[in-house]
Short mmCIF file of C-alpha atoms and ligand atoms in Angstrom, two decimals:
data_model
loop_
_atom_site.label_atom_id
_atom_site.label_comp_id
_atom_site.label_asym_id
_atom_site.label_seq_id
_atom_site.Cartn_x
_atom_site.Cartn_y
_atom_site.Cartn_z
CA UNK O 1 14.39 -9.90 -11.53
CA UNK O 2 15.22 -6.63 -9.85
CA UNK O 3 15.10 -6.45 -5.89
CA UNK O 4 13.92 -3.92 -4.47
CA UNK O 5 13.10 -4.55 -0.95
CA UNK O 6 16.86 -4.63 0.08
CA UNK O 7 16.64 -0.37 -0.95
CA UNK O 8 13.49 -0.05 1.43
CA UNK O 9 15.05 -2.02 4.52
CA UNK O 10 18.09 0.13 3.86
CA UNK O 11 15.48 3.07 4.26
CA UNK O 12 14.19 1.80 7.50
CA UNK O 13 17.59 1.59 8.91
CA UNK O 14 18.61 4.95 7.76
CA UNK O 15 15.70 6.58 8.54
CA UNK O 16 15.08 7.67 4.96
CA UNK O 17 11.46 8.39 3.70
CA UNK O 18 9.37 6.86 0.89
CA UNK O 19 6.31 7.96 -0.89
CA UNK O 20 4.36 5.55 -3.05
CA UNK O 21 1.33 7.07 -5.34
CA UNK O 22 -1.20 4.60 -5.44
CA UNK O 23 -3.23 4.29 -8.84
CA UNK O 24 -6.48 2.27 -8.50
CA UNK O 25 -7.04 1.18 -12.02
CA UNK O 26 -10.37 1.41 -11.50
CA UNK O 27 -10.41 5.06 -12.05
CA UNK O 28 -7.30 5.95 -13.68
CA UNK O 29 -7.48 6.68 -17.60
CA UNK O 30 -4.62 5.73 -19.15
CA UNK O 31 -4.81 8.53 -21.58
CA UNK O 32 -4.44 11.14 -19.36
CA UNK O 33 -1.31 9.44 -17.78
CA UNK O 34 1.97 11.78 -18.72
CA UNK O 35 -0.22 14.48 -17.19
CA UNK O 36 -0.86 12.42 -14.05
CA UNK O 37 2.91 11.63 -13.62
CA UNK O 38 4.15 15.11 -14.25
CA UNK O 39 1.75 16.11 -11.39
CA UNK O 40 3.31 13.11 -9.12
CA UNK O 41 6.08 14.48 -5.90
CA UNK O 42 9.72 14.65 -6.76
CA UNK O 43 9.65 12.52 -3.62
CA UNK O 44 7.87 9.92 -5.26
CA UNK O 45 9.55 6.22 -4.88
CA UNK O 46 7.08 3.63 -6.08
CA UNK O 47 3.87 3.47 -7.94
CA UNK O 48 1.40 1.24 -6.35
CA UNK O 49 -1.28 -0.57 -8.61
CA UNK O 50 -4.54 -1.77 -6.97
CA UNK O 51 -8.12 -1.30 -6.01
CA UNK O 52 -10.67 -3.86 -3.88
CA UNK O 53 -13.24 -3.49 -6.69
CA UNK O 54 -11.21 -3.17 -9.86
CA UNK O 55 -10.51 -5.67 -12.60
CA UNK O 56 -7.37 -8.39 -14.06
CA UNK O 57 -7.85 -6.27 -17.58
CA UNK O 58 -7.45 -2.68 -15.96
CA UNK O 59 -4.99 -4.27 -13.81
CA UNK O 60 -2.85 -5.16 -16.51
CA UNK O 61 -3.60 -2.44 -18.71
CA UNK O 62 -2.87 0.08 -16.00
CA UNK O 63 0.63 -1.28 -15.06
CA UNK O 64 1.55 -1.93 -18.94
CA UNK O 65 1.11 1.75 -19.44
CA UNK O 66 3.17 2.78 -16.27
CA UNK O 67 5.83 0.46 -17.09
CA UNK O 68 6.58 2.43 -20.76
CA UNK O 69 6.04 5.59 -19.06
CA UNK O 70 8.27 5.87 -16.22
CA UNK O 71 11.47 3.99 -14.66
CA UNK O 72 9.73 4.41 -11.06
CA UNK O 73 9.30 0.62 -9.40
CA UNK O 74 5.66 -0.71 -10.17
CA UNK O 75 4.05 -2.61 -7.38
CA UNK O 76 0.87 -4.68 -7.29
CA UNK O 77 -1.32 -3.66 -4.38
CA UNK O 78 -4.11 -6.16 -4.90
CA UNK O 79 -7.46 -6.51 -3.65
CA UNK O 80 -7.30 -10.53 -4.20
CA UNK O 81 -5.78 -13.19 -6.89
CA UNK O 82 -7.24 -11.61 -9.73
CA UNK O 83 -5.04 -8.17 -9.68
CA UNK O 84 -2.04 -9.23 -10.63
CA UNK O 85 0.16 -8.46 -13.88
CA UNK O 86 3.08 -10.42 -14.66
CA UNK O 87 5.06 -6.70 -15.82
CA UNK O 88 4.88 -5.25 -12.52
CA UNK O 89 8.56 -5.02 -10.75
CA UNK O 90 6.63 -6.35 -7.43
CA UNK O 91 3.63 -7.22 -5.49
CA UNK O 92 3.10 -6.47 -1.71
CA UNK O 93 1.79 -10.00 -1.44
CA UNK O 94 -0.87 -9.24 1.36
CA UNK O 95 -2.01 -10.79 4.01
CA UNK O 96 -4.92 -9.32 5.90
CA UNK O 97 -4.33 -10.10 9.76
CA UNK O 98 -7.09 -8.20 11.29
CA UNK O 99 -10.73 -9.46 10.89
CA UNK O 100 -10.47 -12.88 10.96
CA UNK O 101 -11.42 -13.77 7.59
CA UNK O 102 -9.44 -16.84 5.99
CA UNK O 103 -10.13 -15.86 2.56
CA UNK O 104 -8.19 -12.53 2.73
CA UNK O 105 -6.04 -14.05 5.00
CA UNK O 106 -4.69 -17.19 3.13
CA UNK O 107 -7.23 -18.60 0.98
CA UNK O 108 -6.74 -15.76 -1.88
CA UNK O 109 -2.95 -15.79 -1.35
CA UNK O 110 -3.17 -19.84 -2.73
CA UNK O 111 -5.65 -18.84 -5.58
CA UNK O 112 -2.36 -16.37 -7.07
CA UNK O 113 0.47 -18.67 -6.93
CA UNK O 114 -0.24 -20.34 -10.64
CA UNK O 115 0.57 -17.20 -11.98
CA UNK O 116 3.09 -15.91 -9.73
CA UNK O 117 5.39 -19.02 -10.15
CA UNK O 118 5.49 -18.63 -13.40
CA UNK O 119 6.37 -14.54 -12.97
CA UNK O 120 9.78 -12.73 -12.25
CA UNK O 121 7.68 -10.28 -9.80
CA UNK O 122 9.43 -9.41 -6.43
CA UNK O 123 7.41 -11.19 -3.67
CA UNK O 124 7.03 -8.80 -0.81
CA UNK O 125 5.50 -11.00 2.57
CA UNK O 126 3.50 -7.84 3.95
CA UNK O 127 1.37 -7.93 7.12
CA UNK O 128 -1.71 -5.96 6.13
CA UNK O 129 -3.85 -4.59 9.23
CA UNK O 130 -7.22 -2.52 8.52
CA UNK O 131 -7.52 0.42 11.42
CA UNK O 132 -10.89 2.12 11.21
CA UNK O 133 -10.35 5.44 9.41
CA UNK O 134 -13.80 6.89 10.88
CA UNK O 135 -16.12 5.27 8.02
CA UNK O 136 -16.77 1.83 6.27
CA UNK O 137 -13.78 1.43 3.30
CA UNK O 138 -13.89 -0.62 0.60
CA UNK O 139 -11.76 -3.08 2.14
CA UNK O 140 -13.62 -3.89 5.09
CA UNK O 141 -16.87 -4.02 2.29
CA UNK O 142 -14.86 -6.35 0.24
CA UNK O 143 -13.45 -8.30 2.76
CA UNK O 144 -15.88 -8.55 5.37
CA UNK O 145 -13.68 -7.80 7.98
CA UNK O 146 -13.92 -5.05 10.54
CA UNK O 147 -11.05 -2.97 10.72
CA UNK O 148 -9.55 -2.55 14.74
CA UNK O 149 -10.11 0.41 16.66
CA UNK O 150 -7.91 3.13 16.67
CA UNK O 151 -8.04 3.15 20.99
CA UNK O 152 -7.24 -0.40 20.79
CA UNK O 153 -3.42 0.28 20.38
CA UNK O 154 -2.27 -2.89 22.31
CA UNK O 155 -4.18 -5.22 19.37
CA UNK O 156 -2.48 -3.09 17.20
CA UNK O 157 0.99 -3.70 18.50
CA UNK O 158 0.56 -7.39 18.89
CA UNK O 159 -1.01 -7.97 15.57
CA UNK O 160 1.66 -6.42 13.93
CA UNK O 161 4.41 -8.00 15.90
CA UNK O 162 2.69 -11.20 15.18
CA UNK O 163 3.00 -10.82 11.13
CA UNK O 164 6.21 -10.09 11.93
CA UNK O 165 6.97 -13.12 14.20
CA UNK O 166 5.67 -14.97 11.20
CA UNK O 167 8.15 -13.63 8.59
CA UNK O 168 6.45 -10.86 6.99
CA UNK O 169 8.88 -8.05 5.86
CA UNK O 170 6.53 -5.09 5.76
CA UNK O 171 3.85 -4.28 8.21
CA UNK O 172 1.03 -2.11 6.42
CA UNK O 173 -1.00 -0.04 8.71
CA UNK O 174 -4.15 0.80 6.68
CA UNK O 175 -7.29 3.45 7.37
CA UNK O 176 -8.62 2.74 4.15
CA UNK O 177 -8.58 4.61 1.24
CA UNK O 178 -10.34 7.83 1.28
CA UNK O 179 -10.16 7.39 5.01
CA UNK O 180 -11.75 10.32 7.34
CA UNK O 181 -9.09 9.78 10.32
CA UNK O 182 -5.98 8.63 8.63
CA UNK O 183 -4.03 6.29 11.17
CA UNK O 184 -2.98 8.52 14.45
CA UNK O 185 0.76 9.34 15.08
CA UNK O 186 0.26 7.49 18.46
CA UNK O 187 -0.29 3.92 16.71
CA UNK O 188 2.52 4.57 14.27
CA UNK O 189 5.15 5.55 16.83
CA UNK O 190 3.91 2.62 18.94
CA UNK O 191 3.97 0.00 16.24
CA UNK O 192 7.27 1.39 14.63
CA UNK O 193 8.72 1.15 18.39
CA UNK O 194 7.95 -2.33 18.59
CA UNK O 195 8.61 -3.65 15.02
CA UNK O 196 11.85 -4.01 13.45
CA UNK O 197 10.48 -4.08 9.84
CA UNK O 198 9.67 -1.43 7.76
CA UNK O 199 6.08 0.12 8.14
CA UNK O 200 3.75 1.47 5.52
CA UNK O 201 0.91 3.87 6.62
CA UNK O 202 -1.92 4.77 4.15
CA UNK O 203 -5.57 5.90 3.97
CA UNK O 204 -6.54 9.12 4.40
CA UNK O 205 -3.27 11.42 4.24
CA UNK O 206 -4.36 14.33 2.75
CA UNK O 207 -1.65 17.03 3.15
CA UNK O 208 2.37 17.54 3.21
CA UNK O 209 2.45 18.68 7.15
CA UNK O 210 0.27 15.00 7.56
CA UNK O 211 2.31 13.48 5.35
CA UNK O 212 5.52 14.28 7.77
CA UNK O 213 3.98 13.28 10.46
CA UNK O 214 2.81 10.20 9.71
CA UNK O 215 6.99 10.21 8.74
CA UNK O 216 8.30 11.60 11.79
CA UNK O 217 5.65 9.35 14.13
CA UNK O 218 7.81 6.43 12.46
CA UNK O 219 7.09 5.14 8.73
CA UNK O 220 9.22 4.51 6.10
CA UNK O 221 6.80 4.05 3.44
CA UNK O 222 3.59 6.64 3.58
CA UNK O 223 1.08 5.56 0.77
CA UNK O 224 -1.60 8.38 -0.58
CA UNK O 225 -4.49 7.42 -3.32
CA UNK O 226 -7.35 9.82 -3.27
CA UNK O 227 -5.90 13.55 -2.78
CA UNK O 228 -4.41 12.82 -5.80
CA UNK O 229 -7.37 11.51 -7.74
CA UNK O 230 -8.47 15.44 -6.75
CA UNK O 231 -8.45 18.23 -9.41
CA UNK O 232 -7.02 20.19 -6.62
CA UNK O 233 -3.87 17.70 -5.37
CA UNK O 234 -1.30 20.29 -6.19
CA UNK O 235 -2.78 22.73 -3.57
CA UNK O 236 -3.40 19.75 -1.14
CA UNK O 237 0.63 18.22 -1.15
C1 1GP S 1 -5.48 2.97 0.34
O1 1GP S 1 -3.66 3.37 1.76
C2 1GP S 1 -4.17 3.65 0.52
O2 1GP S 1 -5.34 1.61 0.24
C3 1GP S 1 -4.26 5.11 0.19
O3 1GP S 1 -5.34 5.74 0.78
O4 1GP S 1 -6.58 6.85 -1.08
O5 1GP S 1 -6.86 7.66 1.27
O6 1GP S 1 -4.73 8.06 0.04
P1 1GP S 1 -5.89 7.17 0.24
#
């Protein structure tokens, strides 16, 4: 089993940057997938798999394909128990602590442990909080959550300091994919002030100049989906 959280703490302390793509299997053809990956930033660390509405099949089939295409890390970024695939190098194994919904909060995490016992994956603890991004996302659809207010910032803080309190060694601040208002750099500096875990931001990061922001307000991992689902993504990043 590789291990590759030790290389993103040692980000986080030395202030390096990651970028993972994330590939909702959903829409992503597997045919088209060299040309997809030769369109991907140098900058690129990780792959992230996942999708609140897609499928174990695509799932499997999408990461499969990665895996004999390219030596970048492939990480499951699942929408519940179904969405996993025993090839992947790792799974951000989520827990949704905004919105107050057991299932998404515990309940699916149960449902995948037959098959992750019996997997080499890297199991990633990850404190998963949905901020509204300015319009309903699939994960507050799916989940039946409501995602906190950006102005709430306090909530913010304590809710991430809380998954961390309970052992979780990521913090993921999410707007939701597609997201109008991507998370603001006054929650990430806040949060990344009072954490001492790396911090993912994604949802709605649309542009290089956002992307260092959202970098230089305090992540270590940015995550961006849909700008480059776009025909246009190389004029966008
Ligand atoms: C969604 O954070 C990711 O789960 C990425 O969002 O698709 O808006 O880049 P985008």
């Amino acid at each position: 089993m590789n291990h590759y959280y030790p290389s993103i703490f040692s980000a986080f302390t030395q202030k390096q940057k990651m970028l993972a793509i994330l590939i909702d299997p959903e829409k992503f053809d597997t045919k088209t997938l060299e040309n997809f990956l030769s369109k991907i930033p140098q900058s690129t660390t990780h792959l992230f798999v996942g999708g609140s509405t897609t499928t174990k099949l695509q799932t499997e089939e999408t990461v499969t394909a990665l895996k004999k295409a390219t030596q970048l890390p492939v990480f499951l970024f699942p929408g519940d128990a179904d969405h996993i695939s025993k090839e992947a190098d790792g799974i951000l194994f989520l827990s949704l602590l905004s919105g107050n919904n057991p299932e998404y909060l515990i309940k699916q995490q149960i449902k995948s442990v037959a098959v992750l016992k019996e997997s080499t994956i890297e199991i990633i603890p990850t404190g998963y909080l949905l901020i509204d991004g300015g319009k309903q996302s699939a994960v507050a659809r799916v989940s039946n959550t409501s995602p906190i207010s950006q102005n709430d910032i306090k909530t913010i803080v304590h809710t991430a300091l809380a998954g961390q309190y309970m052992g979780k060694k990521l913090i993921y601040l999410e707007a939701g994919s597609g997201a109008k208002n991507r998370v603001s750099n006054e929650i990430i500096l806040a949060v990344s002030k009072a954490i001492n875990i790396p911090l993912i931001v994604g949802g709605g990061i649309q542009s290089e100049k956002e992307l260092q922001q959202v970098y230089e307000a305090g992540a270590t991992l940015a995550v961006i989906g849909t700008a480059f689902e776009k025909e246009n993504y190389n004029h966008r990043l």
